[in-house]
XYZ file of C-alpha atoms in Angstrom:
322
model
C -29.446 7.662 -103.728
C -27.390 5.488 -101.221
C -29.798 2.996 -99.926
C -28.702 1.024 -96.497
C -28.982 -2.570 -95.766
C -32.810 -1.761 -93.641
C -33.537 -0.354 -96.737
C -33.049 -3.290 -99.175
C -34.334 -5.374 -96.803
C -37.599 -3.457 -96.746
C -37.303 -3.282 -100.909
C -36.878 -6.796 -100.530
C -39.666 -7.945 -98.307
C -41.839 -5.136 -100.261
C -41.075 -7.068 -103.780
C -41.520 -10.905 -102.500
C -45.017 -10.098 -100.786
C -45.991 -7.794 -103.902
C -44.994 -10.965 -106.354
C -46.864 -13.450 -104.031
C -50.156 -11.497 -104.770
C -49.618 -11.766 -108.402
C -49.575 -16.166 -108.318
C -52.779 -17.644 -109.049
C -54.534 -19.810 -106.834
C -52.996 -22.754 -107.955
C -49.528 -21.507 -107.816
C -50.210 -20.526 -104.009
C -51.577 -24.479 -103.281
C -49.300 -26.334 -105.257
C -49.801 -30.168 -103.964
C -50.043 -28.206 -100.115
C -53.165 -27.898 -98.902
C -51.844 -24.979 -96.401
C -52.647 -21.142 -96.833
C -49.782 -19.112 -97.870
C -48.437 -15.991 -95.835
C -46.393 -13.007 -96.222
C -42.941 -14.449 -98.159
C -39.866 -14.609 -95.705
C -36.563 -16.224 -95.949
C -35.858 -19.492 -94.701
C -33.650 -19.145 -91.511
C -33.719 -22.813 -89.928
C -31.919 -24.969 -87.270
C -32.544 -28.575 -87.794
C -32.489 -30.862 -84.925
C -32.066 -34.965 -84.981
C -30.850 -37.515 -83.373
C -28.135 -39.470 -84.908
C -29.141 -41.594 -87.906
C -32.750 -39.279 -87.877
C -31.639 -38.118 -91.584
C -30.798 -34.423 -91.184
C -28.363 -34.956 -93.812
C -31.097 -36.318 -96.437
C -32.945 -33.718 -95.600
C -30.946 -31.061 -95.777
C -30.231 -32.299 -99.474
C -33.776 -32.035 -100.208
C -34.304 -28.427 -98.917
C -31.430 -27.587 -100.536
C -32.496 -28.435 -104.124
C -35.828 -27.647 -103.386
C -35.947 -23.767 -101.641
C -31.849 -23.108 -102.703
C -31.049 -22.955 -99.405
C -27.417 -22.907 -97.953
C -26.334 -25.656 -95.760
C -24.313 -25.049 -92.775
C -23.318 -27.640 -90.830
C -20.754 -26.858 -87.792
C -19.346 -30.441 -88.581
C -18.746 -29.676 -92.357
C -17.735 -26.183 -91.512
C -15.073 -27.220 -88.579
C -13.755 -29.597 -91.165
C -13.410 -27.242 -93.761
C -11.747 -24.601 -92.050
C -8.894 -27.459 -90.374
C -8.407 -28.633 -93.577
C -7.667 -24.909 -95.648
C -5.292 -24.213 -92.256
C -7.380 -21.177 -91.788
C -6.747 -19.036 -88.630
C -9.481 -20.636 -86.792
C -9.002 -23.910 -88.488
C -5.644 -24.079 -86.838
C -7.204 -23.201 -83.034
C -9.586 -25.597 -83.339
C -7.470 -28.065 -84.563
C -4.901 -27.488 -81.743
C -7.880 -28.076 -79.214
C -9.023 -31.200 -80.682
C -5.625 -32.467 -80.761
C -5.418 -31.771 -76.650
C -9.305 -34.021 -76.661
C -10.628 -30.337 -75.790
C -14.029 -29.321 -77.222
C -14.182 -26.526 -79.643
C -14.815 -23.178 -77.600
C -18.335 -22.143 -78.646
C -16.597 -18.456 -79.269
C -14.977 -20.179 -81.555
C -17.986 -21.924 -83.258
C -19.910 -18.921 -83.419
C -16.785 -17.198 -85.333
C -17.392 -19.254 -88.059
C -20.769 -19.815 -88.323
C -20.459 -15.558 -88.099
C -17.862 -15.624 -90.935
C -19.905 -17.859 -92.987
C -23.189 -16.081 -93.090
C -21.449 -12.711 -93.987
C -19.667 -14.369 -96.939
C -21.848 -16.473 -98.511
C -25.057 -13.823 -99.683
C -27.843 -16.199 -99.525
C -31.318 -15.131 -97.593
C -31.973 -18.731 -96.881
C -30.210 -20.904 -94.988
C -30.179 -23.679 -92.810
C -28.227 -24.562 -89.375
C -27.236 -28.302 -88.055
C -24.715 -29.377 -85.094
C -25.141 -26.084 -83.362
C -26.255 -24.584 -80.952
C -25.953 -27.962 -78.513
C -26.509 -25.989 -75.372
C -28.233 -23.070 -74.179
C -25.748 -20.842 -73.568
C -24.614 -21.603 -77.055
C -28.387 -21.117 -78.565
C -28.398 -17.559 -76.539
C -24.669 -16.705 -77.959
C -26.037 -17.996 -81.259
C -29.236 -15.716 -81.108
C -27.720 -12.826 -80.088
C -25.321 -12.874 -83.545
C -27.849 -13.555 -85.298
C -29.824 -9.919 -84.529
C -26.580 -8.168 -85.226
C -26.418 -9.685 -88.770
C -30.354 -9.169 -88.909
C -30.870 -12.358 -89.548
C -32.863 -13.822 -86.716
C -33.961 -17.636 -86.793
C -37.720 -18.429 -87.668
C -38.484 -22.014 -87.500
C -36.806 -24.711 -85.867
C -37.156 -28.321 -86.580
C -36.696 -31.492 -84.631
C -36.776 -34.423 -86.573
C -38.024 -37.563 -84.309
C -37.525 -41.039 -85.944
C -38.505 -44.017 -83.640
C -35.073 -45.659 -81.900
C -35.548 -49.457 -83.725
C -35.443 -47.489 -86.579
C -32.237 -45.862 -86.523
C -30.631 -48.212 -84.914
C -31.350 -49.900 -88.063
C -29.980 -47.267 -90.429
C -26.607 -46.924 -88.184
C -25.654 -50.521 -88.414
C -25.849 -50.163 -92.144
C -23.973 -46.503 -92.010
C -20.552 -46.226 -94.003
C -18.535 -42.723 -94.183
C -16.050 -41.391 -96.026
C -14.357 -39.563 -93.200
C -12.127 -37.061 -94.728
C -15.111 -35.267 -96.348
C -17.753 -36.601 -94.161
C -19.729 -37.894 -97.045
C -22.341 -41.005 -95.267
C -23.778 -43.808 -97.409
C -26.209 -46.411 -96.429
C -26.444 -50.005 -97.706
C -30.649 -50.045 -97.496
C -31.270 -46.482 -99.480
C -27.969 -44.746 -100.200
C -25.491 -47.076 -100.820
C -21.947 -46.168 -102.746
C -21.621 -47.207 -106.537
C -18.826 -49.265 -106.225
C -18.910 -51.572 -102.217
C -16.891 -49.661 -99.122
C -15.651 -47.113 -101.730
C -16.474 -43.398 -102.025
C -18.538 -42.194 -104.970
C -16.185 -38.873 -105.182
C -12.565 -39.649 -104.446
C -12.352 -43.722 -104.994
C -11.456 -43.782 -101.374
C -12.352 -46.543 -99.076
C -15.237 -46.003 -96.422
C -15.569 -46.792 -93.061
C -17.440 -47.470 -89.827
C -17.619 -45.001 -86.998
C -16.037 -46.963 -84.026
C -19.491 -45.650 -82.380
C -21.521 -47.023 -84.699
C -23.018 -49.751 -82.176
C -26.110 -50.536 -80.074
C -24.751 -49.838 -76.583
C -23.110 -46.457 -77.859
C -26.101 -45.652 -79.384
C -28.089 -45.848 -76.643
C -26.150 -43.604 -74.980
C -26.031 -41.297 -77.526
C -29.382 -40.949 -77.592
C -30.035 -40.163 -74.162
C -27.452 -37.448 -74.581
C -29.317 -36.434 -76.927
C -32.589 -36.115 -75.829
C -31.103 -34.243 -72.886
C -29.428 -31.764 -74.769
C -32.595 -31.413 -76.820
C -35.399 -30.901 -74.710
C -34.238 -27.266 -73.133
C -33.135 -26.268 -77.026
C -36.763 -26.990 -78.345
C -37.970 -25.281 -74.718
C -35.981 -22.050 -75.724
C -37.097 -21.642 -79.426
C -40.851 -23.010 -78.274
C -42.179 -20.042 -80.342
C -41.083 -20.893 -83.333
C -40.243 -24.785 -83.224
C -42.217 -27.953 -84.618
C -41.427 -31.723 -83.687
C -42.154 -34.000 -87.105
C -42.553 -37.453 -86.540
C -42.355 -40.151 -89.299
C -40.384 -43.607 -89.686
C -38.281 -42.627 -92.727
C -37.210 -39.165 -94.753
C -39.872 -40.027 -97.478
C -42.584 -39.543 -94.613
C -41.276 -36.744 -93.158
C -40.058 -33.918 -95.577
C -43.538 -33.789 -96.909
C -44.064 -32.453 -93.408
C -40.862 -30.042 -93.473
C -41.767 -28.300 -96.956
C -45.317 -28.007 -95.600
C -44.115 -26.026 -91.972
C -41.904 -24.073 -94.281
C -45.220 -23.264 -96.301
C -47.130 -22.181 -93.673
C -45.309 -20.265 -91.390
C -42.529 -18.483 -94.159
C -44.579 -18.337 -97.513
C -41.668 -20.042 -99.304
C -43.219 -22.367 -102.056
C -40.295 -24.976 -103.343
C -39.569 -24.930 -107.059
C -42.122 -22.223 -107.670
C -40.903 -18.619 -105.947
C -38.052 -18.716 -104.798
C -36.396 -15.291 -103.269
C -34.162 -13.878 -106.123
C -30.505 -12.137 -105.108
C -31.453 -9.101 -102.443
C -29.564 -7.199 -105.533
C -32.312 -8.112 -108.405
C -35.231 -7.495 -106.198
C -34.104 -4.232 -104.133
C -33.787 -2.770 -107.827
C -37.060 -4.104 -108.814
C -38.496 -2.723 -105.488
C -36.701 0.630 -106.201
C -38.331 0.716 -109.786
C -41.844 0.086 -108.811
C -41.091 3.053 -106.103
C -40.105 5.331 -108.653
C -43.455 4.455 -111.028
C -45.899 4.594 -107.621
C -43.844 8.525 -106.939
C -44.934 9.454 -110.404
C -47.872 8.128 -110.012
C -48.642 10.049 -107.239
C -47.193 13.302 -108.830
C -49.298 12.833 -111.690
C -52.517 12.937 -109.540
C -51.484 15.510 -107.527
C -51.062 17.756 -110.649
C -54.168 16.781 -111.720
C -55.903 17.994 -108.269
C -54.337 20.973 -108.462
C -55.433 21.490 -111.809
C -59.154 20.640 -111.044
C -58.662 23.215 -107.723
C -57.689 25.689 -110.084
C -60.925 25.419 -112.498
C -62.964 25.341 -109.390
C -61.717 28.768 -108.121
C -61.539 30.197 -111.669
C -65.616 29.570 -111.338
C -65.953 30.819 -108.133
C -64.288 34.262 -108.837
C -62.614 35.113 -111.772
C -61.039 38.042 -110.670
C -59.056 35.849 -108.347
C -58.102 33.103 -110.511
C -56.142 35.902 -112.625
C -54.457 37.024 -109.719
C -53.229 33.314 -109.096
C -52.697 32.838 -112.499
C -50.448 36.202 -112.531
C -48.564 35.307 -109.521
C -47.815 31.813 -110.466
C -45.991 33.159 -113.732
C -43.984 36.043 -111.533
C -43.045 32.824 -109.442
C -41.711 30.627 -112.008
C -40.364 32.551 -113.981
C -37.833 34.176 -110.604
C -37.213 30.137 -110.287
C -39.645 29.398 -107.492
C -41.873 26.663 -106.575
């Protein structure tokens, strides 16, 4: 039997909800003190300011629901450094101090959820505007995979201020360290390639003031637009915060971290497919057994009758019918 992609999805959604029934009650709480609904993948777009720790905790949900990370930063860089097709355009704009076209964005952010296989996944850098977020939503229903939860982390201004004075990169892989909770192994050197690190020329109070007015502008209409289906999470560092994430996450998707997470749409669509097979037999099995007990009932009711069924069913199967 061929099955299409609605129907693994459905096999899929039909197996995750089934196995969520079967966890005990303290499986379903874990340290959350949140009910648990129907089981969905994680589709987010995390919002911050810069220096509100998006990156940390992106990490986190990453080791902690398997999610993929896609970051239109990372992504962009990527793609200009493999000379890739759209690498190359978007290289050739940035070289003229022109901003990416968002066609061009959305092209790889397309490319990259095709490829990569993995129900959950998370969003940063993009959309920025709301033409971009509608351009953005709109691919998203062709590749059926709709966002359902958006997340704005909010981190009060002293604060990251703080964290952005002590902020080192390693720009060729975009790799950030901090001196208070993240600092590199060796001083100004990258854990990975030995390289030295460096400060973003815009790593200053007066730029980040500005930055941040930017982006509160930009943010405001995103969180407007996704209102159905976006939180705000307040909290003065990542430790306070994520508790807050995994417990959204909990509550509005099902997804419990470290405890049930969704298998390959391959594994469960067959799993779904198997219990569909056993539930058809099932229901064979008791409709033979009806039609049995009809049978016996019109056997007592007239005899006479009964043989003529009886006859007739033998004539029947044995010219190959029904």
């Amino acid at each position: 039997m061929f099955l299409t992609r609605r129907h693994i999805f459905s096999a899929v959604r039909k197996a995750t909800t089934t196995t969520m029934t079967h966890l005990n009650p303290c499986q379903k709480a874990l340290f959350h003190d949140c009910p648990v609904n129907e089981l969905q993948p994680l589709r987010l777009l995390l919002l911050g300011s810069p220096g509100s720790g998006k990156g940390t905790q992106s990490n986190r949900l990453q080791k902690n629901f398997g999610v993929a990370h896609l970051s239109s930063g990372d992504l962009l860089r990527r793609n200009i450094n493999q000379k890739t097709t759209a690498g190359l355009r978007a290289s050739d704009y940035m070289a003229k101090g022109q901003l990416v076209p968002d066609e061009l964005m959305l092209s790889l952010i397309d490319d990259e959820l095709t490829l990569m296989g993995n129900p959950n996944w998370l969003l940063d850098g993009f959309p920025r505007t709301i033409l971009q977020a509608k351009a953005l939503d709109s691919r998203l229903q062709k590749l059926t995979q709709p966002l359902n939860l958006v997340i704005n982390l909010e981190v009060p201004e002293d604060v990251i201020l703080e964290r952005i004075m002590d902020r080192w990169v390693h720009i060729p892989s975009g790799r950030v360290y901090n001196l208070s909770y993240n600092p590199p192994r060796v001083p100004n050197t990258d854990d990975v390639t030995g390289e030295p690190l460096s400060k973003r020329p815009d790593d200053n109070p007066e730029v980040f003031r500005v930055r941040m007015q930017q982006y509160k502008d930009m943010c405001a209409p995103i969180l407007d637009h996704y209102s159905s289906i976006a939180v705000t999470l307040r909290g003065n560092t990542s430790d306070e915060i994520y508790p807050q994430i995994e417990r959204e996450i909990v509550n509005r998707l099902g997804l419990l971290p470290g405890v049930l997470s969704v298998p390959s749409t391959t594994s469960m669509a067959a799993a779904a497919v198997s219990r569909h097979k056993r539930e058809q037999q099932q229901r064979q099995t008791t409709l033979g057994e009806k039609q049995h007990h009809q049978r016996k009932r019109q056997e007592k009711r007239s005899p006479l009758n009964a043989a003529t069924m009886s006859d007739n069913h033998t004539e029947s199967a044995a010219a190959g019918g029904p």
